[in-house]
């Protein structure tokens, strides 16, 4: 099964040997696996579903609660996020718990623990498209100022620079507009807003993310100065 609403961090790469005679060092067990083994292995669990119970691959996708020896219930997704062992990664099918998941993620990020102490998972700068292109195909968080908003027949674009052909862009397909309270006008009103978006990076006239639901976009306080 898949834990709904979270992206689990992979193990850190093993350090290279300092000399040819040194033995390779195995990477540490990823934190999420250690926590899951501790809190869920051999325990009774309860599953809660936001919507469809199976993903496209047929795997069950749910919020998971594990019963402790004391008889309490631990929400596994929340525990992983608080420990910095995961990031929030919702889909249109598992959005109901997003507010609680984001709160747990913010707690770990503020303390710079777990993956938030690892440069591989830091929030990326929208104003550095060259660096973003190197991470095409990976799940990332990107933060910056929306310079331009534009709408075509079937897509809204949030451009984080003045050159849409090279700068970072977030796009929202027409079928997703209705997920926002006022549809496309909500998205077009984001010009000048400071936001954080998350998703899998693509190379479409520069680095780009596709947003399919509102939880992929966080409105942040205006930048100072």
Tab-separated table of C-alpha atoms in Angstrom:
chain	number	residue	atom	x	y	z
A	1	UNK	CA	0.000	0.000	0.000
A	2	UNK	CA	0.999	3.654	-0.318
A	3	UNK	CA	0.942	6.265	2.448
A	4	UNK	CA	-1.351	8.979	1.096
A	5	UNK	CA	-0.263	12.606	1.087
A	6	UNK	CA	3.481	12.236	1.678
A	7	UNK	CA	6.714	11.888	-0.271
A	8	UNK	CA	9.234	9.702	1.543
A	9	UNK	CA	12.875	10.748	1.485
A	10	UNK	CA	15.355	8.234	0.051
A	11	UNK	CA	18.452	7.242	2.032
A	12	UNK	CA	21.444	9.506	1.912
A	13	UNK	CA	24.133	8.347	-0.548
A	14	UNK	CA	27.019	6.480	0.976
A	15	UNK	CA	30.187	8.557	1.401
A	16	UNK	CA	32.980	7.677	-1.000
A	17	UNK	CA	36.053	5.899	0.398
A	18	UNK	CA	38.886	8.275	1.157
A	19	UNK	CA	41.525	5.886	-0.173
A	20	UNK	CA	41.411	2.833	-2.485
A	21	UNK	CA	42.104	0.546	0.477
A	22	UNK	CA	39.110	1.674	2.538
A	23	UNK	CA	35.931	-0.393	2.454
A	24	UNK	CA	32.789	1.233	1.031
A	25	UNK	CA	30.430	2.607	3.654
A	26	UNK	CA	26.823	1.535	3.396
A	27	UNK	CA	24.234	4.333	3.366
A	28	UNK	CA	22.222	4.758	6.531
A	29	UNK	CA	18.747	3.277	6.708
A	30	UNK	CA	16.313	6.022	5.635
A	31	UNK	CA	14.620	7.717	8.569
A	32	UNK	CA	11.115	6.997	7.301
A	33	UNK	CA	11.813	3.251	7.243
A	34	UNK	CA	13.196	3.299	10.769
A	35	UNK	CA	10.116	5.141	12.050
A	36	UNK	CA	7.687	2.871	10.219
A	37	UNK	CA	9.409	-0.236	11.573
A	38	UNK	CA	9.236	1.199	15.091
A	39	UNK	CA	5.650	2.427	15.015
A	40	UNK	CA	3.833	0.126	12.622
A	41	UNK	CA	5.560	-3.230	12.320
A	42	UNK	CA	3.399	-5.944	13.908
A	43	UNK	CA	0.790	-3.442	15.114
A	44	UNK	CA	-2.890	-3.110	14.418
A	45	UNK	CA	-3.577	-0.385	11.870
A	46	UNK	CA	-6.633	1.550	10.784
A	47	UNK	CA	-6.962	2.996	7.276
A	48	UNK	CA	-8.839	6.163	6.294
A	49	UNK	CA	-9.518	7.026	2.652
A	50	UNK	CA	-10.044	10.505	1.172
A	51	UNK	CA	-11.480	9.281	-2.101
A	52	UNK	CA	-10.480	6.401	-4.357
A	53	UNK	CA	-9.061	3.525	-2.368
A	54	UNK	CA	-6.568	2.479	-5.048
A	55	UNK	CA	-4.049	4.406	-7.072
A	56	UNK	CA	-3.436	3.918	-10.800
A	57	UNK	CA	-1.166	0.964	-10.053
A	58	UNK	CA	-3.806	-0.765	-7.932
A	59	UNK	CA	-2.106	-0.083	-4.594
A	60	UNK	CA	-4.212	0.949	-1.613
A	61	UNK	CA	-3.641	4.611	-0.741
A	62	UNK	CA	-4.779	5.820	2.681
A	63	UNK	CA	-4.073	7.773	5.841
A	64	UNK	CA	-2.722	5.164	8.265
A	65	UNK	CA	-3.101	5.034	12.039
A	66	UNK	CA	-1.177	2.471	14.093
A	67	UNK	CA	-2.181	1.304	17.575
A	68	UNK	CA	0.523	1.654	20.208
A	69	UNK	CA	1.175	-0.747	23.091
A	70	UNK	CA	-0.563	1.778	25.356
A	71	UNK	CA	-3.698	1.590	23.212
A	72	UNK	CA	-3.299	5.017	21.608
A	73	UNK	CA	-3.327	5.644	17.871
A	74	UNK	CA	-0.415	7.232	16.019
A	75	UNK	CA	-1.058	8.899	12.656
A	76	UNK	CA	1.883	7.633	10.651
A	77	UNK	CA	1.937	10.388	8.020
A	78	UNK	CA	1.911	13.090	10.685
A	79	UNK	CA	4.640	11.338	12.677
A	80	UNK	CA	6.869	11.053	9.605
A	81	UNK	CA	6.443	14.722	8.746
A	82	UNK	CA	7.096	15.917	12.309
A	83	UNK	CA	10.325	13.898	12.341
A	84	UNK	CA	11.433	15.376	9.016
A	85	UNK	CA	11.282	11.974	7.333
A	86	UNK	CA	8.844	13.036	4.600
A	87	UNK	CA	7.400	15.985	2.699
A	88	UNK	CA	3.761	16.693	1.918
A	89	UNK	CA	2.806	15.376	-1.505
A	90	UNK	CA	-0.937	15.363	-2.038
A	91	UNK	CA	-2.890	14.389	-5.133
A	92	UNK	CA	-6.406	15.359	-6.240
A	93	UNK	CA	-7.506	12.130	-4.557
A	94	UNK	CA	-6.023	12.696	-1.066
A	95	UNK	CA	-6.451	16.341	-0.089
A	96	UNK	CA	-8.716	16.199	2.977
A	97	UNK	CA	-5.921	16.031	5.553
A	98	UNK	CA	-3.621	18.540	3.817
A	99	UNK	CA	-3.889	21.332	6.410
A	100	UNK	CA	-2.742	19.014	9.221
A	101	UNK	CA	0.022	17.549	7.084
A	102	UNK	CA	1.350	21.000	6.161
A	103	UNK	CA	1.417	21.996	9.849
A	104	UNK	CA	3.521	18.929	10.649
A	105	UNK	CA	5.894	19.657	7.752
A	106	UNK	CA	6.332	23.281	8.844
A	107	UNK	CA	7.261	22.129	12.350
A	108	UNK	CA	10.126	19.978	11.070
A	109	UNK	CA	11.292	22.578	8.551
A	110	UNK	CA	11.430	25.279	11.249
A	111	UNK	CA	13.680	23.018	13.321
A	112	UNK	CA	15.812	22.017	10.294
A	113	UNK	CA	15.597	18.344	11.233
A	114	UNK	CA	15.602	15.204	9.126
A	115	UNK	CA	15.532	15.884	5.406
A	116	UNK	CA	15.295	19.646	6.097
A	117	UNK	CA	18.937	19.490	7.179
A	118	UNK	CA	19.877	17.880	3.848
A	119	UNK	CA	20.652	20.262	0.924
A	120	UNK	CA	19.050	17.785	-1.502
A	121	UNK	CA	15.620	18.618	-0.107
A	122	UNK	CA	15.903	22.346	0.519
A	123	UNK	CA	13.271	24.650	-0.986
A	124	UNK	CA	14.480	25.761	-4.420
A	125	UNK	CA	14.664	29.335	-5.699
A	126	UNK	CA	12.387	30.104	-8.644
A	127	UNK	CA	14.887	32.719	-9.817
A	128	UNK	CA	17.526	30.076	-10.604
A	129	UNK	CA	16.074	28.201	-13.599
A	130	UNK	CA	19.454	26.763	-14.616
A	131	UNK	CA	19.748	24.966	-11.276
A	132	UNK	CA	16.138	23.786	-11.477
A	133	UNK	CA	16.694	22.224	-14.892
A	134	UNK	CA	19.303	19.938	-13.346
A	135	UNK	CA	16.560	18.442	-11.178
A	136	UNK	CA	14.103	17.606	-13.962
A	137	UNK	CA	12.096	14.525	-13.066
A	138	UNK	CA	12.344	14.982	-9.301
A	139	UNK	CA	9.774	16.111	-6.733
A	140	UNK	CA	10.705	19.591	-5.495
A	141	UNK	CA	9.431	22.611	-3.580
A	142	UNK	CA	10.035	25.909	-5.388
A	143	UNK	CA	9.507	29.379	-3.946
A	144	UNK	CA	9.398	32.778	-5.621
A	145	UNK	CA	7.491	35.784	-6.898
A	146	UNK	CA	4.919	35.406	-9.682
A	147	UNK	CA	5.909	37.999	-12.298
A	148	UNK	CA	3.272	37.296	-14.953
A	149	UNK	CA	0.001	35.371	-15.150
A	150	UNK	CA	-1.513	34.350	-18.475
A	151	UNK	CA	-4.392	32.241	-19.742
A	152	UNK	CA	-4.777	30.269	-22.940
A	153	UNK	CA	-7.761	28.210	-24.031
A	154	UNK	CA	-6.836	25.238	-21.892
A	155	UNK	CA	-4.135	26.339	-19.429
A	156	UNK	CA	-3.223	29.080	-16.926
A	157	UNK	CA	0.448	29.984	-16.569
A	158	UNK	CA	2.233	31.467	-13.563
A	159	UNK	CA	5.568	32.814	-14.788
A	160	UNK	CA	8.292	33.453	-12.234
A	161	UNK	CA	10.351	35.583	-14.605
A	162	UNK	CA	9.977	37.840	-17.629
A	163	UNK	CA	10.991	35.216	-20.218
A	164	UNK	CA	8.501	32.343	-20.297
A	165	UNK	CA	10.774	30.366	-22.609
A	166	UNK	CA	13.581	30.064	-20.077
A	167	UNK	CA	12.301	31.063	-16.626
A	168	UNK	CA	10.513	28.842	-14.132
A	169	UNK	CA	6.787	28.410	-14.776
A	170	UNK	CA	3.883	26.702	-13.027
A	171	UNK	CA	0.929	25.730	-15.216
A	172	UNK	CA	-2.608	24.655	-14.383
A	173	UNK	CA	-4.617	22.670	-16.964
A	174	UNK	CA	-8.244	23.583	-17.648
A	175	UNK	CA	-9.612	20.443	-16.003
A	176	UNK	CA	-8.047	21.550	-12.712
A	177	UNK	CA	-9.353	25.145	-12.635
A	178	UNK	CA	-12.593	24.168	-10.899
A	179	UNK	CA	-10.621	22.986	-7.854
A	180	UNK	CA	-9.947	26.648	-7.019
A	181	UNK	CA	-12.908	28.526	-5.447
A	182	UNK	CA	-13.327	30.976	-8.328
A	183	UNK	CA	-11.612	28.938	-11.001
A	184	UNK	CA	-9.136	30.543	-13.407
A	185	UNK	CA	-9.650	34.121	-12.038
A	186	UNK	CA	-8.199	32.958	-8.698
A	187	UNK	CA	-5.050	31.860	-10.466
A	188	UNK	CA	-4.742	34.945	-12.645
A	189	UNK	CA	-4.985	37.125	-9.529
A	190	UNK	CA	-1.694	35.704	-8.241
A	191	UNK	CA	0.412	38.185	-10.217
A	192	UNK	CA	2.854	39.765	-7.755
A	193	UNK	CA	2.232	37.102	-5.108
A	194	UNK	CA	4.982	35.300	-3.221
A	195	UNK	CA	4.196	31.588	-3.419
A	196	UNK	CA	5.599	28.121	-2.887
A	197	UNK	CA	4.685	25.354	-5.307
A	198	UNK	CA	5.500	21.662	-5.266
A	199	UNK	CA	5.489	18.867	-7.809
A	200	UNK	CA	7.647	16.977	-10.287
A	201	UNK	CA	9.868	19.228	-12.400
A	202	UNK	CA	9.575	19.076	-16.175
A	203	UNK	CA	11.461	20.832	-18.964
A	204	UNK	CA	8.836	22.766	-20.948
A	205	UNK	CA	10.438	25.939	-22.267
A	206	UNK	CA	12.509	25.991	-19.109
A	207	UNK	CA	11.765	24.327	-15.758
A	208	UNK	CA	8.059	23.831	-15.136
A	209	UNK	CA	5.603	22.289	-12.665
A	210	UNK	CA	2.021	21.288	-13.417
A	211	UNK	CA	-0.479	22.033	-10.649
A	212	UNK	CA	-3.550	19.804	-10.520
A	213	UNK	CA	-5.052	20.937	-7.191
A	214	UNK	CA	-4.785	23.939	-4.812
A	215	UNK	CA	-2.725	22.169	-2.151
A	216	UNK	CA	0.267	22.271	-4.491
A	217	UNK	CA	0.389	26.056	-4.117
A	218	UNK	CA	0.967	27.906	-0.848
A	219	UNK	CA	0.465	31.661	-0.644
A	220	UNK	CA	3.306	33.141	1.426
A	221	UNK	CA	3.753	36.513	3.159
A	222	UNK	CA	4.977	39.244	0.828
A	223	UNK	CA	8.760	39.474	0.572
A	224	UNK	CA	10.323	42.291	2.529
A	225	UNK	CA	12.227	45.114	0.901
